[in-house]
PDB file of C-alpha atoms and ligand atoms in Angstrom:
ATOM      1  CA  MET A 294       2.518 -23.014 -31.206  1.00 85.00           C
ATOM      2  CA  ASP A 295       4.949 -24.822 -28.665  1.00 92.00           C
ATOM      3  CA  ARG A 296       7.166 -27.717 -30.093  1.00 97.00           C
ATOM      4  CA  LEU A 297       5.457 -31.216 -30.116  1.00 98.00           C
ATOM      5  CA  SER A 298       7.117 -34.590 -29.225  1.00 98.00           C
ATOM      6  CA  ASP A 299       8.100 -36.796 -32.401  1.00 98.00           C
ATOM      7  CA  ASP A 300       5.620 -39.343 -31.078  1.00 98.00           C
ATOM      8  CA  ASP A 301       2.767 -37.096 -30.866  1.00 98.00           C
ATOM      9  CA  LEU A 302       2.781 -35.484 -34.319  1.00 98.00           C
ATOM     10  CA  ALA A 303       3.602 -38.763 -35.654  1.00 98.00           C
ATOM     11  CA  LEU A 304       0.161 -39.808 -34.078  1.00 98.00           C
ATOM     12  CA  LEU A 305      -1.667 -36.428 -35.242  1.00 98.00           C
ATOM     13  CA  LEU A 306      -0.341 -36.689 -38.900  1.00 98.00           C
ATOM     14  CA  LEU A 307      -0.948 -40.716 -38.987  1.00 98.00           C
ATOM     15  CA  ILE A 308      -4.491 -39.441 -38.266  1.00 98.00           C
ATOM     16  CA  ARG A 309      -4.366 -36.704 -40.650  1.00 98.00           C
ATOM     17  CA  SER A 310      -2.923 -38.875 -43.476  1.00 98.00           C
ATOM     18  CA  PHE A 311      -5.557 -41.843 -42.733  1.00 98.00           C
ATOM     19  CA  GLU A 312      -8.502 -39.517 -43.405  1.00 98.00           C
ATOM     20  CA  LEU A 313      -6.606 -38.160 -46.205  1.00 98.00           C
ATOM     21  CA  LYS A 314      -6.323 -41.702 -47.890  1.00 98.00           C
ATOM     22  CA  LEU A 315      -9.975 -42.511 -47.319  1.00 97.00           C
ATOM     23  CA  LEU A 316     -11.367 -39.459 -49.035  1.00 96.00           C
ATOM     24  CA  ASP A 317      -9.155 -40.573 -52.097  1.00 96.00           C
ATOM     25  CA  LEU A 318     -10.309 -43.835 -51.633  1.00 97.00           C
ATOM     26  CA  PHE A 319     -13.471 -43.064 -52.058  1.00 95.00           C
ATOM     27  CA  GLU A 320     -13.213 -40.475 -54.889  1.00 93.00           C
ATOM     28  CA  ARG A 321     -11.824 -43.571 -56.646  1.00 94.00           C
ATOM     29  CA  GLY A 322     -14.454 -45.779 -55.823  1.00 93.00           C
ATOM     30  CA  GLU A 323     -12.418 -48.330 -54.013  1.00 94.00           C
ATOM     31  CA  LEU A 324     -14.790 -47.602 -50.817  1.00 92.00           C
ATOM     32  CA  ASN A 325     -18.148 -48.412 -50.084  1.00 86.00           C
ATOM     33  CA  GLY A 326     -20.484 -46.905 -47.625  1.00 87.00           C
ATOM     34  CA  THR A 327     -19.888 -43.618 -45.750  1.00 89.00           C
ATOM     35  CA  THR A 328     -17.129 -42.349 -43.490  1.00 93.00           C
ATOM     36  CA  HIS A 329     -16.914 -39.025 -41.448  1.00 97.00           C
ATOM     37  CA  THR A 330     -13.416 -37.948 -41.418  1.00 97.00           C
ATOM     38  CA  CYS A 331     -12.110 -36.129 -38.180  1.00 98.00           C
ATOM     39  CA  LEU A 332      -9.252 -33.797 -40.259  1.00 98.00           C
ATOM     40  CA  GLY A 333      -8.991 -30.709 -38.310  1.00 98.00           C
ATOM     41  CA  GLN A 334     -10.069 -32.511 -34.770  1.00 98.00           C
ATOM     42  CA  GLU A 335      -6.949 -34.932 -34.438  1.00 98.00           C
ATOM     43  CA  TYR A 336      -6.072 -33.129 -31.438  1.00 98.00           C
ATOM     44  CA  VAL A 337      -8.459 -34.047 -29.642  1.00 98.00           C
ATOM     45  CA  PRO A 338      -7.931 -37.798 -29.019  1.00 98.00           C
ATOM     46  CA  VAL A 339      -4.178 -37.296 -29.098  1.00 98.00           C
ATOM     47  CA  SER A 340      -4.445 -34.737 -26.464  1.00 98.00           C
ATOM     48  CA  LEU A 341      -6.117 -36.959 -24.208  1.00 98.00           C
ATOM     49  CA  ARG A 342      -3.977 -39.940 -24.897  1.00 98.00           C
ATOM     50  CA  PRO A 343      -1.701 -40.015 -22.386  1.00 98.00           C
ATOM     51  CA  LEU A 344      -4.497 -38.759 -19.779  1.00 98.00           C
ATOM     52  CA  LEU A 345      -6.334 -42.377 -20.306  1.00 98.00           C
ATOM     53  CA  ARG A 346      -5.623 -45.683 -18.708  1.00 98.00           C
ATOM     54  CA  GLU A 347      -6.140 -48.985 -19.744  1.00 98.00           C
ATOM     55  CA  PRO A 348      -9.180 -49.789 -17.820  1.00 98.00           C
ATOM     56  CA  ASP A 349     -10.695 -46.851 -18.973  1.00 99.00           C
ATOM     57  CA  TRP A 350     -13.485 -47.496 -21.592  1.00 99.00           C
ATOM     58  CA  VAL A 351     -13.790 -45.064 -24.367  1.00 98.00           C
ATOM     59  CA  PHE A 352     -17.028 -44.478 -26.248  1.00 98.00           C
ATOM     60  CA  SER A 353     -16.840 -43.237 -29.771  1.00 98.00           C
ATOM     61  CA  ASN A 354     -19.194 -41.794 -32.404  1.00 98.00           C
ATOM     62  CA  HIS A 355     -19.532 -41.435 -36.255  1.00 98.00           C
ATOM     63  CA  ARG A 356     -16.378 -39.183 -36.275  1.00 98.00           C
ATOM     64  CA  GLY A 357     -14.262 -41.363 -34.489  1.00 98.00           C
ATOM     65  CA  HIS A 358     -11.223 -42.895 -36.739  1.00 98.00           C
ATOM     66  CA  GLY A 359      -8.952 -40.329 -34.865  1.00 98.00           C
ATOM     67  CA  HIS A 360     -10.378 -41.688 -31.460  1.00 98.00           C
ATOM     68  CA  TYR A 361      -9.565 -45.454 -32.312  1.00 98.00           C
ATOM     69  CA  LEU A 362      -6.048 -44.719 -33.872  1.00 98.00           C
ATOM     70  CA  ALA A 363      -5.246 -42.721 -30.531  1.00 98.00           C
ATOM     71  CA  ARG A 364      -6.325 -45.504 -28.367  1.00 98.00           C
ATOM     72  CA  PHE A 365      -4.796 -48.473 -30.323  1.00 98.00           C
ATOM     73  CA  GLY A 366      -2.341 -47.114 -33.057  1.00 97.00           C
ATOM     74  CA  ASP A 367      -4.046 -49.934 -35.404  1.00 98.00           C
ATOM     75  CA  PRO A 368      -4.391 -48.285 -39.042  1.00 98.00           C
ATOM     76  CA  GLU A 369      -4.167 -51.614 -40.703  1.00 98.00           C
ATOM     77  CA  GLY A 370      -6.800 -52.743 -38.690  1.00 98.00           C
ATOM     78  CA  LEU A 371      -9.122 -49.870 -39.126  1.00 98.00           C
ATOM     79  CA  LEU A 372      -8.496 -49.233 -42.815  1.00 98.00           C
ATOM     80  CA  ALA A 373      -9.334 -53.455 -43.092  1.00 98.00           C
ATOM     81  CA  GLU A 374     -12.494 -52.680 -41.305  1.00 97.00           C
ATOM     82  CA  ILE A 375     -13.567 -50.059 -43.231  1.00 97.00           C
ATOM     83  CA  MET A 376     -12.648 -51.645 -46.629  1.00 97.00           C
ATOM     84  CA  GLY A 377     -13.956 -55.221 -45.456  1.00 96.00           C
ATOM     85  CA  ARG A 378     -10.979 -56.804 -45.709  1.00 97.00           C
ATOM     86  CA  LYS A 379      -8.875 -59.653 -43.921  1.00 97.00           C
ATOM     87  CA  GLY A 380      -7.515 -58.429 -40.584  1.00 97.00           C
ATOM     88  CA  ALA A 381     -10.625 -56.335 -40.026  1.00 97.00           C
ATOM     89  CA  VAL A 382     -11.221 -55.211 -36.501  1.00 97.00           C
ATOM     90  CA  CYS A 383     -14.735 -56.451 -36.281  1.00 96.00           C
ATOM     91  CA  GLU A 384     -14.458 -58.916 -39.442  1.00 95.00           C
ATOM     92  CA  GLY A 385     -16.065 -56.360 -41.601  1.00 94.00           C
ATOM     93  CA  VAL A 386     -19.147 -55.975 -40.110  1.00 94.00           C
ATOM     94  CA  GLY A 387     -18.991 -52.828 -38.103  1.00 95.00           C
ATOM     95  CA  GLY A 388     -17.433 -50.268 -40.588  1.00 95.00           C
ATOM     96  CA  SER A 389     -16.539 -46.950 -40.039  1.00 96.00           C
ATOM     97  CA  GLN A 390     -18.653 -46.196 -37.413  1.00 97.00           C
ATOM     98  CA  HIS A 391     -19.502 -49.256 -35.474  1.00 97.00           C
ATOM     99  CA  LEU A 392     -16.573 -50.814 -33.531  1.00 98.00           C
ATOM    100  CA  ARG A 393     -15.767 -52.905 -30.800  1.00 97.00           C
ATOM    101  CA  ARG A 394     -12.590 -53.470 -29.381  1.00 98.00           C
ATOM    102  CA  GLY A 395     -12.100 -54.390 -25.427  1.00 98.00           C
ATOM    103  CA  ARG A 396     -13.045 -51.553 -23.810  1.00 98.00           C
ATOM    104  CA  TYR A 397     -13.690 -49.269 -26.579  1.00 98.00           C
ATOM    105  CA  LEU A 398     -17.004 -49.038 -28.422  1.00 98.00           C
ATOM    106  CA  SER A 399     -18.199 -46.872 -31.232  1.00 98.00           C
ATOM    107  CA  THR A 400     -21.409 -46.026 -32.764  1.00 98.00           C
ATOM    108  CA  GLY A 401     -23.240 -43.913 -35.559  1.00 97.00           C
ATOM    109  CA  VAL A 402     -26.474 -43.354 -33.448  1.00 97.00           C
ATOM    110  CA  GLN A 403     -26.088 -39.862 -32.264  1.00 97.00           C
ATOM    111  CA  GLY A 404     -26.511 -39.754 -28.194  1.00 96.00           C
ATOM    112  CA  GLN A 405     -26.673 -43.459 -28.053  1.00 96.00           C
ATOM    113  CA  SER A 406     -23.772 -43.935 -26.539  1.00 97.00           C
ATOM    114  CA  LEU A 407     -23.963 -41.253 -23.451  1.00 98.00           C
ATOM    115  CA  PRO A 408     -26.776 -43.527 -21.553  1.00 98.00           C
ATOM    116  CA  VAL A 409     -24.738 -46.892 -22.140  1.00 98.00           C
ATOM    117  CA  ALA A 410     -21.329 -44.895 -20.884  1.00 98.00           C
ATOM    118  CA  ALA A 411     -23.097 -43.852 -17.966  1.00 98.00           C
ATOM    119  CA  GLY A 412     -23.866 -47.414 -17.022  1.00 98.00           C
ATOM    120  CA  VAL A 413     -20.575 -48.538 -17.859  1.00 98.00           C
ATOM    121  CA  ALA A 414     -19.299 -45.671 -15.365  1.00 98.00           C
ATOM    122  CA  LEU A 415     -21.504 -46.700 -12.818  1.00 98.00           C
ATOM    123  CA  ARG A 416     -20.357 -50.674 -12.821  1.00 98.00           C
ATOM    124  CA  LEU A 417     -16.617 -49.161 -13.003  1.00 98.00           C
ATOM    125  CA  LYS A 418     -17.595 -47.127  -9.968  1.00 98.00           C
ATOM    126  CA  ARG A 419     -18.811 -50.109  -8.319  1.00 98.00           C
ATOM    127  CA  ASP A 420     -15.973 -52.461  -9.225  1.00 98.00           C
ATOM    128  CA  GLU A 421     -13.047 -50.694 -10.397  1.00 98.00           C
ATOM    129  CA  PRO A 422     -12.400 -47.479  -8.308  1.00 98.00           C
ATOM    130  CA  GLY A 423     -10.074 -45.145 -10.290  1.00 98.00           C
ATOM    131  CA  ALA A 424     -11.126 -46.227 -13.681  1.00 98.00           C
ATOM    132  CA  LEU A 425     -13.649 -43.839 -15.948  1.00 99.00           C
ATOM    133  CA  ALA A 426     -15.832 -44.172 -18.662  1.00 99.00           C
ATOM    134  CA  CYS A 427     -15.127 -41.317 -21.321  1.00 99.00           C
ATOM    135  CA  VAL A 428     -17.191 -40.363 -24.055  1.00 98.00           C
ATOM    136  CA  HIS A 429     -16.765 -38.419 -27.376  1.00 98.00           C
ATOM    137  CA  ILE A 430     -19.952 -36.591 -28.978  1.00 98.00           C
ATOM    138  CA  GLY A 431     -20.477 -33.363 -31.355  1.00 98.00           C
ATOM    139  CA  ASP A 432     -22.366 -30.432 -30.144  1.00 98.00           C
ATOM    140  CA  GLY A 433     -25.187 -31.558 -32.530  1.00 98.00           C
ATOM    141  CA  THR A 434     -25.703 -34.614 -30.513  1.00 98.00           C
ATOM    142  CA  TRP A 435     -26.804 -32.154 -27.648  1.00 98.00           C
ATOM    143  CA  GLY A 436     -30.162 -32.151 -29.442  1.00 97.00           C
ATOM    144  CA  GLU A 437     -30.822 -35.701 -28.450  1.00 98.00           C
ATOM    145  CA  GLY A 438     -32.835 -36.062 -25.166  1.00 98.00           C
ATOM    146  CA  ALA A 439     -31.026 -39.123 -24.217  1.00 98.00           C
ATOM    147  CA  VAL A 440     -28.023 -37.187 -23.290  1.00 98.00           C
ATOM    148  CA  TYR A 441     -29.717 -35.460 -20.676  1.00 98.00           C
ATOM    149  CA  GLU A 442     -31.276 -38.412 -19.370  1.00 98.00           C
ATOM    150  CA  ALA A 443     -27.773 -39.743 -18.814  1.00 98.00           C
ATOM    151  CA  LEU A 444     -26.192 -36.461 -17.480  1.00 98.00           C
ATOM    152  CA  ASN A 445     -29.441 -36.095 -14.968  1.00 98.00           C
ATOM    153  CA  LEU A 446     -27.943 -39.731 -13.312  1.00 98.00           C
ATOM    154  CA  ALA A 447     -24.597 -39.585 -13.907  1.00 98.00           C
ATOM    155  CA  GLN A 448     -24.337 -36.167 -11.302  1.00 98.00           C
ATOM    156  CA  LEU A 449     -26.813 -38.031  -9.449  1.00 98.00           C
ATOM    157  CA  TRP A 450     -25.301 -40.963  -8.795  1.00 98.00           C
ATOM    158  CA  ARG A 451     -21.658 -39.336  -9.304  1.00 98.00           C
ATOM    159  CA  LEU A 452     -20.460 -41.340 -11.748  1.00 99.00           C
ATOM    160  CA  PRO A 453     -16.917 -41.486 -13.297  1.00 99.00           C
ATOM    161  CA  LEU A 454     -18.071 -40.190 -16.514  1.00 99.00           C
ATOM    162  CA  LEU A 455     -15.785 -37.814 -19.159  1.00 99.00           C
ATOM    163  CA  VAL A 456     -17.616 -36.073 -21.525  1.00 99.00           C
ATOM    164  CA  VAL A 457     -15.706 -34.842 -24.312  1.00 99.00           C
ATOM    165  CA  VAL A 458     -17.761 -32.426 -26.648  1.00 98.00           C
ATOM    166  CA  GLU A 459     -16.139 -31.672 -30.002  1.00 98.00           C
ATOM    167  CA  HIS A 460     -18.009 -28.363 -30.810  1.00 98.00           C
ATOM    168  CA  ASN A 461     -17.213 -27.816 -34.569  1.00 97.00           C
ATOM    169  CA  GLY A 462     -19.917 -25.536 -34.924  1.00 96.00           C
ATOM    170  CA  ILE A 463     -21.636 -27.055 -37.123  1.00 95.00           C
ATOM    171  CA  ALA A 464     -24.074 -30.564 -37.624  1.00 95.00           C
ATOM    172  CA  GLN A 465     -23.959 -32.084 -41.054  1.00 94.00           C
ATOM    173  CA  SER A 466     -25.294 -28.772 -42.666  1.00 93.00           C
ATOM    174  CA  THR A 467     -26.905 -27.170 -39.435  1.00 94.00           C
ATOM    175  CA  PRO A 468     -24.790 -24.642 -38.016  1.00 94.00           C
ATOM    176  CA  THR A 469     -25.092 -25.062 -34.291  1.00 95.00           C
ATOM    177  CA  ALA A 470     -26.130 -21.388 -33.898  1.00 93.00           C
ATOM    178  CA  LEU A 471     -29.253 -22.324 -35.897  1.00 95.00           C
ATOM    179  CA  GLN A 472     -30.659 -25.209 -33.640  1.00 95.00           C
ATOM    180  CA  MET A 473     -29.080 -24.903 -30.065  1.00 97.00           C
ATOM    181  CA  ALA A 474     -30.518 -22.372 -27.552  1.00 98.00           C
ATOM    182  CA  GLY A 475     -27.930 -21.195 -24.732  1.00 97.00           C
ATOM    183  CA  THR A 476     -24.490 -22.781 -24.369  1.00 98.00           C
ATOM    184  CA  ILE A 477     -23.337 -26.402 -23.394  1.00 98.00           C
ATOM    185  CA  GLU A 478     -21.529 -24.593 -20.329  1.00 98.00           C
ATOM    186  CA  ASP A 479     -25.287 -23.386 -19.129  1.00 98.00           C
ATOM    187  CA  ARG A 480     -26.578 -26.871 -19.938  1.00 98.00           C
ATOM    188  CA  ALA A 481     -23.571 -28.381 -17.839  1.00 98.00           C
ATOM    189  CA  ARG A 482     -24.268 -26.020 -15.033  1.00 98.00           C
ATOM    190  CA  ALA A 483     -28.029 -27.007 -14.719  1.00 98.00           C
ATOM    191  CA  PHE A 484     -27.381 -30.378 -13.716  1.00 98.00           C
ATOM    192  CA  GLY A 485     -24.429 -28.809 -11.187  1.00 98.00           C
ATOM    193  CA  ILE A 486     -21.791 -30.667 -13.834  1.00 98.00           C
ATOM    194  CA  ALA A 487     -18.391 -29.393 -14.058  1.00 98.00           C
ATOM    195  CA  HIS A 488     -17.505 -28.041 -17.212  1.00 98.00           C
ATOM    196  CA  HIS A 489     -14.024 -26.943 -18.869  1.00 98.00           C
ATOM    197  CA  HIS A 490     -13.512 -25.233 -21.888  1.00 98.00           C
ATOM    198  CA  VAL A 491     -10.408 -26.033 -24.281  1.00 98.00           C
ATOM    199  CA  ASP A 492     -10.002 -23.199 -27.024  1.00 97.00           C
ATOM    200  CA  VAL A 493      -6.258 -23.900 -27.768  1.00 96.00           C
ATOM    201  CA  PHE A 494      -4.535 -26.473 -29.903  1.00 96.00           C
ATOM    202  CA  ASP A 495      -1.328 -27.180 -27.864  1.00 96.00           C
ATOM    203  CA  LEU A 496      -1.213 -30.484 -26.789  1.00 98.00           C
ATOM    204  CA  SER A 497       0.824 -29.353 -23.148  1.00 97.00           C
ATOM    205  CA  ARG A 498      -1.716 -26.760 -22.301  1.00 97.00           C
ATOM    206  CA  ILE A 499      -4.384 -28.764 -22.708  1.00 98.00           C
ATOM    207  CA  ARG A 500      -3.174 -31.743 -20.977  1.00 98.00           C
ATOM    208  CA  ALA A 501      -1.987 -29.380 -18.233  1.00 98.00           C
ATOM    209  CA  GLY A 502      -5.486 -27.919 -18.129  1.00 98.00           C
ATOM    210  CA  LEU A 503      -7.113 -31.505 -17.830  1.00 98.00           C
ATOM    211  CA  ALA A 504      -4.762 -33.540 -15.868  1.00 98.00           C
ATOM    212  CA  PRO A 505      -5.718 -32.387 -12.311  1.00 98.00           C
ATOM    213  CA  LEU A 506      -9.604 -32.250 -13.694  1.00 98.00           C
ATOM    214  CA  ILE A 507      -9.465 -36.000 -14.486  1.00 98.00           C
ATOM    215  CA  ASP A 508      -7.418 -36.946 -11.867  1.00 98.00           C
ATOM    216  CA  SER A 509      -9.931 -35.447  -9.396  1.00 98.00           C
ATOM    217  CA  LEU A 510     -12.721 -37.397 -11.411  1.00 98.00           C
ATOM    218  CA  ARG A 511     -10.749 -40.629 -10.573  1.00 98.00           C
ATOM    219  CA  ALA A 512     -10.148 -40.150  -7.032  1.00 98.00           C
ATOM    220  CA  ASP A 513     -13.515 -38.474  -6.222  1.00 98.00           C
ATOM    221  CA  PRO A 514     -15.880 -39.703  -8.868  1.00 98.00           C
ATOM    222  CA  ARG A 515     -18.434 -37.330 -10.800  1.00 98.00           C
ATOM    223  CA  PRO A 516     -19.121 -36.502 -14.093  1.00 98.00           C
ATOM    224  CA  LEU A 517     -16.970 -33.751 -16.045  1.00 98.00           C
ATOM    225  CA  ILE A 518     -17.997 -32.031 -19.584  1.00 99.00           C
ATOM    226  CA  VAL A 519     -14.979 -30.957 -21.308  1.00 99.00           C
ATOM    227  CA  GLU A 520     -15.724 -29.000 -24.357  1.00 98.00           C
ATOM    228  CA  PHE A 521     -13.106 -28.272 -27.591  1.00 98.00           C
ATOM    229  CA  ALA A 522     -13.776 -25.314 -29.666  1.00 98.00           C
ATOM    230  CA  THR A 523     -12.684 -27.231 -32.725  1.00 98.00           C
ATOM    231  CA  HIS A 524     -13.004 -27.039 -36.754  1.00 96.00           C
ATOM    232  CA  ARG A 525     -13.668 -29.849 -39.043  1.00 96.00           C
ATOM    233  CA  LEU A 526     -11.836 -29.221 -42.112  1.00 95.00           C
ATOM    234  CA  GLY A 527     -13.436 -31.661 -44.586  1.00 93.00           C
ATOM    235  CA  PRO A 528     -17.192 -32.255 -45.279  1.00 92.00           C
ATOM    236  CA  HIS A 529     -19.615 -33.866 -43.221  1.00 94.00           C
ATOM    237  CA  SER A 530     -19.052 -37.371 -44.608  1.00 92.00           C
ATOM    238  CA  LYS A 531     -17.799 -37.331 -48.402  1.00 86.00           C
ATOM    239  CA  GLY A 532     -18.928 -34.551 -50.501  1.00 81.00           C
ATOM    240  CA  ASP A 533     -20.968 -32.961 -48.558  1.00 83.00           C
ATOM    241  CA  ASP A 534     -19.724 -29.773 -47.496  1.00 89.00           C
ATOM    242  CA  THR A 535     -22.610 -27.353 -47.492  1.00 87.00           C
ATOM    243  CA  ARG A 536     -20.715 -24.604 -45.412  1.00 89.00           C
ATOM    244  CA  PRO A 537     -20.338 -20.854 -46.732  1.00 83.00           C
ATOM    245  CA  SER A 538     -16.583 -20.320 -47.813  1.00 83.00           C
ATOM    246  CA  GLY A 539     -16.400 -17.836 -44.486  1.00 85.00           C
ATOM    247  CA  PHE A 540     -17.283 -20.474 -42.151  1.00 88.00           C
ATOM    248  CA  PRO A 541     -14.404 -20.985 -39.971  1.00 87.00           C
ATOM    249  CA  ARG A 542     -11.846 -23.679 -40.496  1.00 90.00           C
ATOM    250  CA  THR A 543      -8.901 -23.276 -38.584  1.00 93.00           C
ATOM    251  CA  ASP A 544      -5.909 -26.092 -38.775  1.00 96.00           C
ATOM    252  CA  TRP A 545      -4.238 -26.549 -36.259  1.00 97.00           C
ATOM    253  CA  TYR A 546      -1.616 -28.236 -38.515  1.00 98.00           C
ATOM    254  CA  ALA A 547      -1.304 -25.381 -40.896  1.00 96.00           C
ATOM    255  CA  ALA A 548      -0.195 -23.278 -37.804  1.00 95.00           C
ATOM    256  CA  TYR A 549       1.930 -26.091 -36.444  1.00 97.00           C
ATOM    257  CA  GLN A 550       3.763 -26.581 -39.881  1.00 97.00           C
ATOM    258  CA  ALA A 551       4.605 -22.531 -40.494  1.00 97.00           C
ATOM    259  CA  ALA A 552       6.031 -22.902 -36.604  1.00 97.00           C
ATOM    260  CA  HIS A 553       7.962 -25.859 -37.300  1.00 98.00           C
ATOM    261  CA  PRO A 554       8.636 -26.499 -40.823  1.00 98.00           C
ATOM    262  CA  ALA A 555      11.579 -29.156 -41.012  1.00 98.00           C
ATOM    263  CA  GLN A 556       9.701 -31.560 -38.121  1.00 98.00           C
ATOM    264  CA  SER A 557       6.489 -31.279 -39.940  1.00 98.00           C
ATOM    265  CA  ALA A 558       8.103 -32.153 -43.384  1.00 98.00           C
ATOM    266  CA  ARG A 559       9.840 -35.126 -41.914  1.00 98.00           C
ATOM    267  CA  ILE A 560       7.027 -36.577 -39.787  1.00 98.00           C
ATOM    268  CA  GLU A 561       4.518 -36.097 -42.535  1.00 98.00           C
ATOM    269  CA  ALA A 562       6.798 -37.876 -45.024  1.00 98.00           C
ATOM    270  CA  GLU A 563       6.699 -40.698 -43.050  1.00 98.00           C
ATOM    271  CA  ALA A 564       2.869 -40.834 -42.106  1.00 98.00           C
ATOM    272  CA  ARG A 565       1.754 -40.220 -45.696  1.00 98.00           C
ATOM    273  CA  ALA A 566       4.138 -43.127 -46.753  1.00 98.00           C
ATOM    274  CA  ARG A 567       3.499 -45.214 -44.326  1.00 98.00           C
ATOM    275  CA  VAL A 568      -0.506 -45.036 -44.859  1.00 98.00           C
ATOM    276  CA  ASP A 569       0.075 -45.518 -48.646  1.00 98.00           C
ATOM    277  CA  GLU A 570       1.984 -48.855 -47.698  1.00 98.00           C
ATOM    278  CA  ILE A 571      -1.223 -49.781 -45.616  1.00 98.00           C
ATOM    279  CA  ALA A 572      -3.560 -49.131 -48.387  1.00 98.00           C
ATOM    280  CA  ALA A 573      -1.889 -50.962 -50.724  1.00 98.00           C
ATOM    281  CA  ASP A 574      -1.351 -53.889 -48.377  1.00 98.00           C
ATOM    282  CA  VAL A 575      -5.139 -53.835 -47.094  1.00 98.00           C
ATOM    283  CA  SER A 576      -6.414 -53.092 -50.704  1.00 97.00           C
ATOM    284  CA  ALA A 577      -4.787 -56.460 -51.936  1.00 97.00           C
ATOM    285  CA  ARG A 578      -5.904 -58.500 -49.056  1.00 97.00           C
ATOM    286  CA  PRO A 579      -9.101 -60.985 -49.738  1.00 97.00           C
ATOM    287  CA  ALA A 580     -12.663 -59.882 -48.190  1.00 96.00           C
ATOM    288  CA  ALA A 581     -12.744 -60.191 -44.532  1.00 95.00           C
ATOM    289  CA  THR A 582     -15.068 -63.513 -43.187  1.00 89.00           C
ATOM    290  CA  TRP A 583     -17.799 -63.220 -40.730  1.00 78.00           C
ATOM    291  CA  THR A 584     -17.633 -65.964 -38.303  1.00 77.00           C
ATOM    292  CA  THR A 585     -20.713 -65.946 -35.949  1.00 66.00           C
ATOM    293  CA  ALA A 586     -19.259 -68.083 -33.218  1.00 57.00           C
TER     294      ALA A 586
HETATM  295  C1  TPP B 689     -30.165 -40.490 -33.808  1.00 83.51           C
HETATM  296  C2  TPP B 689     -29.600 -39.517 -35.121  1.00 83.51           C
HETATM  297  N1  TPP B 689     -29.838 -38.993 -35.967  1.00 83.51           N
HETATM  298  C3  TPP B 689     -29.357 -37.905 -36.988  1.00 83.51           C
HETATM  299  C4  TPP B 689     -28.295 -39.078 -37.589  1.00 83.51           C
HETATM  300  C5  TPP B 689     -27.365 -38.546 -38.920  1.00 83.51           C
HETATM  301  N2  TPP B 689     -26.635 -37.696 -38.400  1.00 83.51           N
HETATM  302  C6  TPP B 689     -25.050 -38.320 -38.424  1.00 83.51           C
HETATM  303  S1  TPP B 689     -24.110 -37.498 -37.878  1.00 83.51           S
HETATM  304  C7  TPP B 689     -25.230 -35.921 -37.701  1.00 83.51           C
HETATM  305  C8  TPP B 689     -24.734 -34.460 -37.529  1.00 83.51           C
HETATM  306  C9  TPP B 689     -23.980 -34.731 -36.053  1.00 83.51           C
HETATM  307  O1  TPP B 689     -23.429 -33.709 -35.669  1.00 83.51           O
HETATM  308  P1  TPP B 689     -22.238 -33.451 -34.425  1.00 83.51           P
HETATM  309  O2  TPP B 689     -23.009 -34.154 -33.015  1.00 83.51           O
HETATM  310  O3  TPP B 689     -22.533 -31.726 -33.917  1.00 83.51           O
HETATM  311  O4  TPP B 689     -21.113 -34.050 -34.757  1.00 83.51           O
HETATM  312  P2  TPP B 689     -20.166 -33.604 -36.060  1.00 83.51           P
HETATM  313  O5  TPP B 689     -20.457 -34.616 -37.040  1.00 83.51           O
HETATM  314  O6  TPP B 689     -20.161 -32.211 -36.028  1.00 83.51           O
HETATM  315  O7  TPP B 689     -19.038 -34.024 -35.504  1.00 83.51           O
HETATM  316  C10 TPP B 689     -26.393 -35.991 -38.175  1.00 83.51           C
HETATM  317  C11 TPP B 689     -27.473 -35.717 -38.105  1.00 83.51           C
HETATM  318  C12 TPP B 689     -27.687 -40.037 -36.752  1.00 83.51           C
HETATM  319  N3  TPP B 689     -26.393 -40.520 -36.740  1.00 83.51           N
HETATM  320  N4  TPP B 689     -28.114 -40.375 -35.419  1.00 83.51           N
END
């Protein structure tokens, strides 16, 4: 694998350390509710980060901590949100899955964000040419009808909509092969929507492939579906991993560590220490107070 910049690796490992910390906090009974970690998929939002601009909207899903951290680099606010402590991004009301900050929204309802993102893309096309709406969905979410209604209008109305599919081969406990007929690429083709497949981890290669497509989407609005072939390393949420042992779980970081051990060890130690400190600080804070104003 190509060597990453320290900044990119730091963000990737911040996300990984953050997610591992959440699982640890859950195990120790210090977190309530649920959480879906993006272990193994961290590189998806990190690869997109320099390709997105401030006026762009990002719509995230239930597995969205990495999306948020890549956009804002704010582990303190996110952890406080998840723990319901002072300093929480949404005053502790949204929790892990329902965040709103500026032009960033997430939802735990599968398929909900695509029609909303299409509507926002229509507004951007009219009032802010050059900006786009980026929406993250999983492969399992292609079972929701709202996805197709949104894609239909996005193509018909030529909306600047970037659909990022994190295809990790499983939806909760159902392998994709047991519930999806055909392919996402064929479904895109049915609408006449361009589809781009990403099956590498190298950020520079991913960005080089995507940059011209995203530039052209901005200049001449239309939807684009980018499908990442990826693997989730952790359980669906906390302890619910029903996958057989042979289920593929390729880890970009294991490959990267082997290729660049010194840089990995240095930056991983920094990321883990930072997240430990944040967890100690946030855990000691009082509960967030919800103001209705
Ligand atoms: C409308 C709706 N139905 C069911 C669920 C429960 N649920 C949460 S995540 C999930 C699987 C999602 O799979 P996928 O879209 O592939 O994303 P992944 O979890 O693999 O990242 C399900 C069924 C939900 N959140 N929303």
